[in-house]
Amino acid sequence: MTPTPDDVALLAQAEALLARAYSPYSHIRVAAVALAADGRTFGGVNVENSSLGLTTCAERNALARAVLEGAAPDAAGPGIVALVFTSNHPD
């Protein structure tokens, strides 16, 4: 599947967020961008914590931000139509 220009733009937004990830333990930075049905985008990064239980992934943070800012699904339709992520991990 060939990425569309929109796919490339979403991935570029995620890559721009990588430096904001907080990963002092694994050193693996992850960033995600959620695309709402109305065209808005919501970024998130992974945030590690020494307790592990408080660690949150980038995808979860992007979706939580979308919900917080009003892009949750409702009777009118889906809130999020796409989610992309990237990482500094070599695999």
C-alpha positions in Angstrom: 0.0 0.0 0.0 1.4 3.4 -1.0 1.0 6.1 1.6 -1.1 9.0 0.6 0.1 12.6 1.1 -2.2 12.8 4.2 -0.5 9.7 5.6 2.9 11.2 5.1 1.8 14.5 6.8 0.5 12.6 9.8 3.7 10.6 10.1 5.7 13.8 9.9 3.7 15.3 12.7 4.4 12.2 14.8 8.1 12.3 14.0 8.2 16.0 15.1 6.9 14.9 18.5 9.5 12.2 19.2 11.8 14.6 21.1 9.1 15.2 23.6 8.8 11.6 24.7 9.9 10.8 28.3 11.7 7.5 28.3 14.6 7.5 30.8 14.4 3.7 31.4 14.0 2.1 28.0 15.3 5.0 25.9 12.7 4.1 23.3 10.8 7.2 22.2 7.4 6.8 20.7 5.0 9.4 19.3 1.5 9.1 17.9 -1.0 11.4 16.1 -4.7 10.7 16.1 -6.8 12.1 13.2 -10.4 13.2 14.1 -13.2 12.9 11.7 -13.4 16.7 11.5 -9.7 16.9 10.4 -8.2 18.0 13.8 -5.1 16.1 14.9 -4.0 15.2 18.4 -0.5 14.2 19.4 0.8 12.1 22.2 4.1 10.6 23.4 5.1 7.8 25.7 5.8 8.8 29.3 7.7 6.2 31.4 7.6 5.9 35.1 9.7 3.7 37.4 6.6 2.0 38.7 5.8 0.8 35.2 2.1 0.8 36.1 2.0 4.6 35.6 3.8 4.4 32.3 1.5 5.4 29.4 2.0 4.8 25.7 1.9 7.4 23.0 -1.2 6.0 21.3 -3.2 6.1 24.6 -2.0 9.7 25.3 -3.0 10.9 21.8 -6.5 9.3 22.1 -6.9 10.7 25.6 -6.0 14.2 24.3 -8.5 13.8 21.5 -11.3 12.9 23.9 -10.3 15.7 26.3 -10.6 18.2 23.4 -14.0 17.0 22.2 -13.2 14.4 19.5 -14.9 11.5 21.2 -17.2 9.3 19.2 -20.9 10.2 19.5 -24.2 9.6 17.7 -23.0 11.7 14.8 -20.2 9.3 14.0 -16.7 8.2 14.9 -14.4 10.6 16.7 -11.1 9.2 15.5 -10.6 7.9 11.9 -6.8 7.2 11.9 -3.9 6.8 14.3 -0.2 6.8 13.2 2.8 6.2 15.4 6.6 6.2 15.0 9.6 5.4 17.2 13.3 5.7 17.5 13.6 1.9 17.9 15.5 0.3 15.1 12.9 -2.4 14.4 
